[in-house]
CSV table of C-alpha atoms in Angstrom, one decimal:
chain,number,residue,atom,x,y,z
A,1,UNK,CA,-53.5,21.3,107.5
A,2,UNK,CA,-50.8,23.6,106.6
A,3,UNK,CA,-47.1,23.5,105.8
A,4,UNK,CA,-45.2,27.1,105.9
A,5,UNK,CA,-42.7,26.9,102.8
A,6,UNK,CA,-41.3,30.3,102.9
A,7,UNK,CA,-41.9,33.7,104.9
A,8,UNK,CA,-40.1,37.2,104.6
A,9,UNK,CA,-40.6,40.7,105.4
A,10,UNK,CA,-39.3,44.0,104.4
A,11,UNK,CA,-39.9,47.2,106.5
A,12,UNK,CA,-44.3,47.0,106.9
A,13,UNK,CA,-45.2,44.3,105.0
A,14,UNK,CA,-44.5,40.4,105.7
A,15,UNK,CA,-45.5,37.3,104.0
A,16,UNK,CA,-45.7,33.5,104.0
A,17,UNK,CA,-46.4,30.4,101.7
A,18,UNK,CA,-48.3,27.5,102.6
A,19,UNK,CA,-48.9,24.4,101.1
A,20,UNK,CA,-52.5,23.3,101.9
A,21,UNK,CA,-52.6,19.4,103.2
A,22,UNK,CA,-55.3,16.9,102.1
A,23,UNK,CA,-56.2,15.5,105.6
A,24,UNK,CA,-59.6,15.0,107.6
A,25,UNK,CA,-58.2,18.5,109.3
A,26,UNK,CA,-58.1,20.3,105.8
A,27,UNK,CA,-61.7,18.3,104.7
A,28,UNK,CA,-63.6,19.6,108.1
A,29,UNK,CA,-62.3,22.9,108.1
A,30,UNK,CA,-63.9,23.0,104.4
A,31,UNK,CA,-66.7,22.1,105.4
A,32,UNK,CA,-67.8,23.4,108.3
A,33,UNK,CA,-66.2,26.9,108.7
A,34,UNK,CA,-65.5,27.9,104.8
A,35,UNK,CA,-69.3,26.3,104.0
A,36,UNK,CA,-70.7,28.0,107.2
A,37,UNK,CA,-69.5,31.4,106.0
A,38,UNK,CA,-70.3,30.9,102.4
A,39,UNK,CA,-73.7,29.9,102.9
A,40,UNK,CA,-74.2,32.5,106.6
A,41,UNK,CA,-76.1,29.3,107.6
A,42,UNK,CA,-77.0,31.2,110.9
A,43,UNK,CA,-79.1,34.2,108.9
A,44,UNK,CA,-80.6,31.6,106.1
A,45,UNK,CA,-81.9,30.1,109.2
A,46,UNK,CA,-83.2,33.1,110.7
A,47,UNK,CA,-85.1,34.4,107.8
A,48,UNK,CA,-86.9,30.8,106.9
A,49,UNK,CA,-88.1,31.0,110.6
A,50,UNK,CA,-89.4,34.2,110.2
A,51,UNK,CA,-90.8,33.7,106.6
A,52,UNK,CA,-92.5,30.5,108.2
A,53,UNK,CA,-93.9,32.7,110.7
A,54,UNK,CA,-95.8,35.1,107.6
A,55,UNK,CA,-97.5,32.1,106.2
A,56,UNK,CA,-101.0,31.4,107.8
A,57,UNK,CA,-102.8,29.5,105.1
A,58,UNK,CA,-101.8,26.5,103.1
A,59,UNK,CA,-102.1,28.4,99.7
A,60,UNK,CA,-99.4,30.7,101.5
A,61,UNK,CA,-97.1,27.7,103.1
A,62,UNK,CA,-97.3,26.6,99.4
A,63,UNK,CA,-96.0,29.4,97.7
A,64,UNK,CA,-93.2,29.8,100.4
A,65,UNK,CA,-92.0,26.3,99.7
A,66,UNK,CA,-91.4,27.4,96.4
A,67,UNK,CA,-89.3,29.9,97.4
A,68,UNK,CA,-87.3,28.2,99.9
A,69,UNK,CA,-86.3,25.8,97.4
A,70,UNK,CA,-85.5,27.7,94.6
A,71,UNK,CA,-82.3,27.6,93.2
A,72,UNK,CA,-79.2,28.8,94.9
A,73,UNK,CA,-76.5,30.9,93.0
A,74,UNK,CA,-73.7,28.8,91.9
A,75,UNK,CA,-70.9,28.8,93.7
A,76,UNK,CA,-67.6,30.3,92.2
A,77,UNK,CA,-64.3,29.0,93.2
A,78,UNK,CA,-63.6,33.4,93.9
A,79,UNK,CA,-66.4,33.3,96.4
A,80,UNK,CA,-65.0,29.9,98.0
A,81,UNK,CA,-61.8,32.0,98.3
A,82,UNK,CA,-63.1,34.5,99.9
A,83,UNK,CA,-65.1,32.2,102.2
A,84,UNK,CA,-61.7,30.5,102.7
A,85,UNK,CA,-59.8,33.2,103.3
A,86,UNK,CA,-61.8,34.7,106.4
A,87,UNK,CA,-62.1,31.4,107.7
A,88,UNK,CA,-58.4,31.3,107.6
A,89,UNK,CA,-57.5,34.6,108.6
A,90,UNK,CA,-59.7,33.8,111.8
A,91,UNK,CA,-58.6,30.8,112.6
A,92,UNK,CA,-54.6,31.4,112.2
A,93,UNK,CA,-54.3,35.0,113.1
A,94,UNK,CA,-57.4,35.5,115.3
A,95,UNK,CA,-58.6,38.2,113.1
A,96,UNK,CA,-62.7,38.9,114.6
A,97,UNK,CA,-65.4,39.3,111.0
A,98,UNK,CA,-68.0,41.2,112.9
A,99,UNK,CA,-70.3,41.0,110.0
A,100,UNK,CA,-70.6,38.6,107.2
A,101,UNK,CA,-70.7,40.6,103.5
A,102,UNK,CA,-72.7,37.8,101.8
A,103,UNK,CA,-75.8,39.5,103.9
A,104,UNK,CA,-75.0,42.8,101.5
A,105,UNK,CA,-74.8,40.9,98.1
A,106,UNK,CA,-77.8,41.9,95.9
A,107,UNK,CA,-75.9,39.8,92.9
A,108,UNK,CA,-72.6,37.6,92.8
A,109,UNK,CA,-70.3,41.1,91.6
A,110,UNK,CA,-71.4,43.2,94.1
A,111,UNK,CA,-69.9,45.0,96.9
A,112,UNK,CA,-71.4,47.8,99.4
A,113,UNK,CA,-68.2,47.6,101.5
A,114,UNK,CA,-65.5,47.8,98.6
A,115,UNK,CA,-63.2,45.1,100.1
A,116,UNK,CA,-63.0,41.7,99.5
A,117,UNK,CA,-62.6,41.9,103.8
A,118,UNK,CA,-63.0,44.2,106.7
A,119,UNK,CA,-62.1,42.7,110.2
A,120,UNK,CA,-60.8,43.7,113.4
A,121,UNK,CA,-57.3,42.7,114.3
A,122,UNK,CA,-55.0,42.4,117.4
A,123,UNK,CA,-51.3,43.9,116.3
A,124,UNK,CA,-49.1,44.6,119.2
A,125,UNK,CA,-51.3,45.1,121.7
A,126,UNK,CA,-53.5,47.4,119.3
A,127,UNK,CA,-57.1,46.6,117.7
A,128,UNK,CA,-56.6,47.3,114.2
A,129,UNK,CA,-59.2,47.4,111.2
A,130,UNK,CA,-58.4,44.5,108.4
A,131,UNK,CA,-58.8,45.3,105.7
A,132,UNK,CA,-58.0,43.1,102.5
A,133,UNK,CA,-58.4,41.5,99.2
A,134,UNK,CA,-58.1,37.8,98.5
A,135,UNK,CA,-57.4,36.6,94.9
A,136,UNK,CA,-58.1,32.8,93.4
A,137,UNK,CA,-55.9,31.7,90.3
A,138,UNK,CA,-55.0,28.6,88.4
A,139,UNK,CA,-52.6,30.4,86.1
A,140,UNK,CA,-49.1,28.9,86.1
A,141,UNK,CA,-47.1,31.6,86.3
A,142,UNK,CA,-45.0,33.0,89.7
A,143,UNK,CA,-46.7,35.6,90.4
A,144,UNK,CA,-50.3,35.3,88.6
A,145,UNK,CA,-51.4,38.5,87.2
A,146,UNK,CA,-54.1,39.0,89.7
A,147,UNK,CA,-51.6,40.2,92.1
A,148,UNK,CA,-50.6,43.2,89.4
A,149,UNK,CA,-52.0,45.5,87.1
A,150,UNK,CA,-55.0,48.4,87.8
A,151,UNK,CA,-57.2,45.8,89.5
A,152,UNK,CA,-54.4,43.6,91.2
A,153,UNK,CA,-53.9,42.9,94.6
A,154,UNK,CA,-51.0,45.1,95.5
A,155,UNK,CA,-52.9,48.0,94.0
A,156,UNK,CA,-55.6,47.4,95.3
A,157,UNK,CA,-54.2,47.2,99.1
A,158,UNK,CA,-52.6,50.6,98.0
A,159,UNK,CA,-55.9,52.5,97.6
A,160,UNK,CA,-57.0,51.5,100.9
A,161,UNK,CA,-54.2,53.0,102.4
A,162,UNK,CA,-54.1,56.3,100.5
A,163,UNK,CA,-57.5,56.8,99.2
A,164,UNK,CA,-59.5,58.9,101.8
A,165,UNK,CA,-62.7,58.1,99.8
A,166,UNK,CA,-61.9,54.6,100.1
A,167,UNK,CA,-61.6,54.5,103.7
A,168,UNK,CA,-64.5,56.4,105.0
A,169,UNK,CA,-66.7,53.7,102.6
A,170,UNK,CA,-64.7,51.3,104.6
A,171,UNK,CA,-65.4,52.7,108.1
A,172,UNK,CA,-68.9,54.0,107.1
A,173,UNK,CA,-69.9,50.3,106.3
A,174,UNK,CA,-68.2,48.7,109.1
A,175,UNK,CA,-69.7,51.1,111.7
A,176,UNK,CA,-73.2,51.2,110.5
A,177,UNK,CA,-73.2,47.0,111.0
A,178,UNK,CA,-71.3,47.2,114.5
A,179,UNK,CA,-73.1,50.0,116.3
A,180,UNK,CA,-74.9,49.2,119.3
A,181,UNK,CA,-73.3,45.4,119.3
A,182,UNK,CA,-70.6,43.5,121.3
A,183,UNK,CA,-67.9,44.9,119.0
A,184,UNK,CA,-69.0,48.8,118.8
A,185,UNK,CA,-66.3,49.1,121.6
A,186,UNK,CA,-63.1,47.4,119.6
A,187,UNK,CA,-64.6,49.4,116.4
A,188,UNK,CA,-64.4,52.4,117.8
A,189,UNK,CA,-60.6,51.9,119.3
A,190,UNK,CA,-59.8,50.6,115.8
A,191,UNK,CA,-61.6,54.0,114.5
A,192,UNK,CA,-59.7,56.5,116.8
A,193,UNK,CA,-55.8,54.7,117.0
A,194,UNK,CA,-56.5,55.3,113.1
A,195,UNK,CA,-57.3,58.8,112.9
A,196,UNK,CA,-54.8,59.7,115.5
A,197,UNK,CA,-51.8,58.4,113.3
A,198,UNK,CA,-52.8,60.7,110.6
A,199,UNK,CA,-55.3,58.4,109.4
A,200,UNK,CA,-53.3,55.4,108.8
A,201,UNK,CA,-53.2,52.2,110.9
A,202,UNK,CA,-54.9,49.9,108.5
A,203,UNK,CA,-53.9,46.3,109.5
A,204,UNK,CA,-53.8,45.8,104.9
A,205,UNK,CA,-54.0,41.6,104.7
A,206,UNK,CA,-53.8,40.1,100.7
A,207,UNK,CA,-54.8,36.6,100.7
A,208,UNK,CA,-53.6,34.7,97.6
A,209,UNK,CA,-55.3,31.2,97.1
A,210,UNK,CA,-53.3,29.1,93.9
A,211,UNK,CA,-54.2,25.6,92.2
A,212,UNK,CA,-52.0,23.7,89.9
A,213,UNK,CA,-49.0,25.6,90.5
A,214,UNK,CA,-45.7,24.4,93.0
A,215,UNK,CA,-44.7,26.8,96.1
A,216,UNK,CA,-42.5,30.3,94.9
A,217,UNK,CA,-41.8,33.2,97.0
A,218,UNK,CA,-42.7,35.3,93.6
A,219,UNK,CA,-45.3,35.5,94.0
A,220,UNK,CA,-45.5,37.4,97.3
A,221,UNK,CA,-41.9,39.0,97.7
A,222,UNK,CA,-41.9,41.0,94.8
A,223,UNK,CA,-45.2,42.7,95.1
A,224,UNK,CA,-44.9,42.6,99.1
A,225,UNK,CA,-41.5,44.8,98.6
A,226,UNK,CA,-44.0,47.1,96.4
A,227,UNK,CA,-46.5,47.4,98.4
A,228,UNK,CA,-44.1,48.8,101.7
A,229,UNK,CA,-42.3,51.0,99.5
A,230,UNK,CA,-45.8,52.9,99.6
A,231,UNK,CA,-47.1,52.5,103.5
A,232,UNK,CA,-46.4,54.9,105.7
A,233,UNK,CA,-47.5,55.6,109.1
A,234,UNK,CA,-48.9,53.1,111.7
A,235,UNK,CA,-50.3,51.0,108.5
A,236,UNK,CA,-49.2,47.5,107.9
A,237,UNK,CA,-49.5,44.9,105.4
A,238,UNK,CA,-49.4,40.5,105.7
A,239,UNK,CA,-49.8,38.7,102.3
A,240,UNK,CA,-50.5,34.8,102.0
A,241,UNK,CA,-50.4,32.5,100.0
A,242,UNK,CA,-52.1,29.1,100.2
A,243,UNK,CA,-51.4,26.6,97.8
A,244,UNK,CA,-54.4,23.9,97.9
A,245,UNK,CA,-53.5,20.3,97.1
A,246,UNK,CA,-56.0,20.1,94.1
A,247,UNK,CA,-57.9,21.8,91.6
A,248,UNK,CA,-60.5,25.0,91.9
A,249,UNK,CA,-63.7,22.4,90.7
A,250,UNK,CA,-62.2,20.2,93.8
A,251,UNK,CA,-62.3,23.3,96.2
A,252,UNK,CA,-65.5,24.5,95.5
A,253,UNK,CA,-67.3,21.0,95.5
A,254,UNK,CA,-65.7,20.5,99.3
A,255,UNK,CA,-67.2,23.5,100.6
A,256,UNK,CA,-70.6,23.2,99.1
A,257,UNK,CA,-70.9,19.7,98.7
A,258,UNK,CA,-72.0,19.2,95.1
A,259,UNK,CA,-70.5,19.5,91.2
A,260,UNK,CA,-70.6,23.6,90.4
């Protein structure tokens, strides 16, 4: 399903290109763990069963039906991404997503957390908290402006790592969901390896999903040089870059089945 086409590091930061391959491996992992995430299947189940539950009378069952089937939000090829990208990151680098953010959307902008992700991560023998950003373009240019600018990528990942406000939204969000569950105990090593480095220890990840465009290491080396020159500390960063065989409408129609 994927090709590496270049890699490279400097200091903290790494980063690879991928070309994305159109086989049965690519279509199933589309959809069945991207569509899985996108749609948290699992809690959409859940709630119906417990909604079904409320509903005594047929005057009720009625109503509910017209709820259930009401239409869904349509899907952007930025919320594929993201779908994508933590499907990805846990499949590839084993990164754990104790809680899927779609739960916490109250509209298609929002975000209680502030980070496009927030994982938990194994780096040299350490649990980590992931914590990232994942951009979508078509634009034809090496790199895409998404990874620059005020609201970039790279600037982005920056504020995680130096803004204390930032990171205690971060942990605040991340804790609140993991308390009292299987991964309260990696959390909470995650949580103390970081404020014992002088609060850093971020495990940073930029995830950078193109259409249209051939492979260039531009569009990561650049910024990924950027971005060390600014960690410090036990933080780290990993950008990557997948470049998918087809357009954006393509991409989001194989994870949700349907024209968007």
């Amino acid at each position: 399903m994927l090709n590496q086409q270049y890699t490279g590091n400097n200091n903290s930061v790494k980063w690879q290109g991928y070309n994305v391959i159109d086989n049965d491996v690519y279509a199933n992992f589309m959809q069945n763990e991207v569509s899985e995430r996108l749609n948290d299947l699992e809690a959409e189940a859940e709630i119906e069963n417990h909604l079904r539950g409320l509903a005594t009378t047929g005057f009720e069952v009625d109503n509910l039906e017209e709820l259930l089937n009401a239409p869904t939000p349509e899907q952007k090829a930025w919320a594929v991404g993201e779908a994508f990208a933590e499907a990805i990151l846990e499949r590839e680098n084993g990164v754990i997503f104790p809680w899927n953010q779609k739960r916490d959307l109250r509209n298609e902008n929002s975000s209680l957390s502030g980070a496009d992700l927030i994982g938990l991560v194994e780096d040299d023998g350490q649990i980590k908290l992931l914590v990232g950003e994942v951009k979508t373009s078509e634009e034809d240019t090496h790199p895409p402006q998404v990874m620059s600018g005020q609201h970039g990528m790279i600037n982005q990942l920056k504020e995680y790592h130096t803004n204390k406000t930032r990171q205690m939204t971060i942990i605040n969000w991340i804790l609140y969901r993991c308390k009292g569950t299987e991964y309260e105990e990696q959390l909470n090593d995650a949580i103390k390896f970081f404020i014992s480095n002088g609060n850093t220890g971020f495990y940073l990840a930029g995830v950078l999903v193109r259409s249209g465009v051939t492979t260039d290491e531009l569009d990561l080396k650049n910024r990924g040089i950027d971005l060390s020159n600014t960690l410090n500390g036990s933080t780290k960063g990993e950008l990557q870059a997948f470049y998918l065989p087809h357009d954006l409408d393509n991409f989001v129609e194989l994870a949700v089945g349907g024209d968007q």
